[in-house]
Amino acid sequence: MDRKKSISIKEIAKLSDVSVATVSRVINNNGRFSEETRKRVQSIIDEYGYTANMAAKSLRMSKSKTIGLIVPNIDNEWFSQLVLKIEKYFFDKNYSVFICNTSQDEEKEVAYFKTLDSKMVDGIICISGIEEIPTNAISRDIPIVCIDRKPKDHADAYYVESNHYSGSYLATEELIKKGCKRIAIVSRNKTLSVNKQRLEGYKQALKDYGLKEYTELQLLLEPSEANYEGARKIINKLIKDGIVFDGVFATNDWRAYGVMMGLAENNINVPDEVKVIGFDDIFISHSCHPSMSTIRQDVAGLAYKAASLLMDLIDNKEIQVDQRRFILPVEVISRDSTK
Amino acid sequence: MDRKKSISIKEIAKLSDVSVATVSRVINNNGRFSEETRKRVQSIIDEYGYTANMAAKSLRMSKSKTIGLIVPNIDNEWFSQLVLKIEKYFFDKNYSVFICNTSQDEEKEVAYFKTLDSKMVDGIICISGIEEIPTNAISRDIPIVCIDRKPKDHADAYYVESNHYSGSYLATEELIKKGCKRIAIVSRNKTLSVNKQRLEGYKQALKDYGLKEYTELQLLLEPSEANYEGARKIINKLIKDGIVFDGVFATNDWRAYGVMMGLAENNINVPDEVKVIGFDDIFISHSCHPSMSTIRQDVAGLAYKAASLLMDLIDNKEIQVDQRRFILPVEVISRDSTK
């Protein structure tokens, strides 16, 4: 037998006493295996001379031409725009896209990872959601690209996101430059990297401009309340409690809209008495009155980067270490609410 | 051999010289076969005494616990609400839902039918889209329930819809009752049953109240232009052309919003000079200024009826002929735009 050519992944798996999926992981070096396993598999590969090309070929042959797209909420315009652009990218390449809506339910996300895996999708794009990718829900070695989520303990994970920290800094700065001194933040009380970064950017801007950080102005809504209704209520409460503020940074446009509704209910003029800025630049931000200042994310850029990265992974192209993560810039859109 | 018990679908197929899928269709009487085929299969069944229970059992055994959901546009709130409610219904029953977005592209719809079929989903819910179900894209005998689409030449199809005719009649009547005499309709130029019914309801109301039908006030937008931007443009054109009108019925809320934008650009006051009514009762209708009158569809009812009908079909429950189609009532929501 020509040892250098004829050994299969299956044979390597048998010889190293691990699963085929594990061998595949080691070959593709995607990190989900122990160092001990890597050594054992590598020694068999070294001995028999299995080449990456063969692995690539074997993987290419099992394409199902479908991908899974996990999204927290398709009824949030920001997510639906991203989903539609990703869907278009793949459909144009003859891939079908199964969209799975998790409603930010962790159990549901895990269940969808499992189902997509069992339906033999070629890869998964996962938008936001839970912090850790439930890799134990995936039995096959398929690529996963995350958007707006920096997976924990995943040194070589693939992800694409906006510069949330910078966006948050710019939003706070916009309010400061327009004269605000007591700036509230209305955000979501969750430990996702996106939420953390947005809070940090706000704090840093206050610090850099020598403004005081007031804990009573850090309004962190529970995830189930982090919608426009929750923002409206919390602003009403803030006013009722007699807490003074002259600017509000809401970490998405829906929450900013709720803030503006709450202010209107209390006959507080925007922007004369309180200035407001949102995040995302969805339809509601320019259709409301007064029109809302916001931070625009590059939705087309995010969709393209994530989709093309997954496509390259599916095609077994080699991805350089510096091409595994992309952080896209954002920009301030100044409208009437911060005039 | 006990002829009454041991014959399988496969054997029936062989004896009647048709495919297994066709036998299954005949047994479930879902209509996708010729009368001649039905007779042939039935004669074999009569002779060998195959019972529906056996068919049910055989079908039950091959469940994949996934369903496909085909939707024209998840970024339209009306559709996304429907999708989320259907997804919840099935997920609570341990079914995964693959959402497939067609962007109203017929080719894409056919492709998704094929992919869902090859991925062994247990059933499909199809919202609006093309008129004929591409049944030739489906190789297996799986149930399909349509929402807002009355499939052509499908006497015993399963579908659920709102009473579009009645909704359109009520919307036009609301404008007439508030004093409008020259009522424009802004709709979509497509032959889908939903579009046809909405135009008919408008015409009938005008007729019943003795108002003249002006063809120059029937503004039918091309599908690619049938959004708020298209509606805004066509209202601007109508005004520029000097055509007089005092009421507008737009067949969805986004188009009604575009109409209101167009009127505002021309300093035409709503509701004093022109009254406007939409259809769907999505967020934009009560968040815009002035708030918009509209027709509310029972989205929860539609989702529940369609989902439970598909579930019953998947479970091989017998569906009475009068339980195959549901037309749900709608109601007028009067707000400031028709005051």
PDB file of C-alpha atoms in Angstrom, chain A residues 2 12 15 28 34 43-44 54 61 72 78 87 90 131 149 178 183 202 214 221 268 297 313 317 322-323 332 334:
ATOM      1  CA  ASP A   2       1.234   3.479  -0.893  1.00  0.00           C
ATOM      2  CA  ILE A  12      -6.615   7.990  10.635  1.00  0.00           C
ATOM      3  CA  LEU A  15      -5.540   4.435  14.146  1.00  0.00           C
ATOM      4  CA  ASN A  28      -8.364  22.048   9.777  1.00  0.00           C
ATOM      5  CA  SER A  34      -7.197  18.857  23.259  1.00  0.00           C
ATOM      6  CA  SER A  43       1.655  11.480  14.749  1.00  0.00           C
ATOM      7  CA  ILE A  44      -0.536   9.206  12.598  1.00  0.00           C
ATOM      8  CA  MET A  54      -6.920  15.167   0.383  1.00  0.00           C
ATOM      9  CA  MET A  61     -17.350  16.195  -1.855  1.00  0.00           C
ATOM     10  CA  PRO A  72     -32.165  36.529  17.462  1.00  0.00           C
ATOM     11  CA  TRP A  78     -31.460  45.777  11.821  1.00  0.00           C
ATOM     12  CA  GLU A  87     -29.303  35.273   2.076  1.00  0.00           C
ATOM     13  CA  PHE A  90     -25.489  32.752  -0.767  1.00  0.00           C
ATOM     14  CA  GLU A 131     -22.034  34.178  24.299  1.00  0.00           C
ATOM     15  CA  ARG A 149     -20.518  38.111  19.062  1.00  0.00           C
ATOM     16  CA  LYS A 178     -23.965  69.706  21.676  1.00  0.00           C
ATOM     17  CA  ILE A 183     -26.057  62.001  29.878  1.00  0.00           C
ATOM     18  CA  TYR A 202     -20.022  55.710  26.778  1.00  0.00           C
ATOM     19  CA  TYR A 214     -23.753  59.091  37.387  1.00  0.00           C
ATOM     20  CA  LEU A 221     -33.040  47.133  30.908  1.00  0.00           C
ATOM     21  CA  ILE A 268     -40.148  67.608  27.402  1.00  0.00           C
ATOM     22  CA  GLN A 297     -23.461  50.465  11.081  1.00  0.00           C
ATOM     23  CA  LEU A 313     -14.179  28.311   4.913  1.00  0.00           C
ATOM     24  CA  LYS A 317      -9.536  28.097   1.448  1.00  0.00           C
ATOM     25  CA  ASP A 322      -5.380  38.266  10.520  1.00  0.00           C
ATOM     26  CA  GLN A 323      -8.366  37.508   8.249  1.00  0.00           C
ATOM     27  CA  VAL A 332     -22.449  59.386  13.379  1.00  0.00           C
ATOM     28  CA  SER A 334     -26.625  63.870  13.011  1.00  0.00           C
TER      29      SER A 334
END
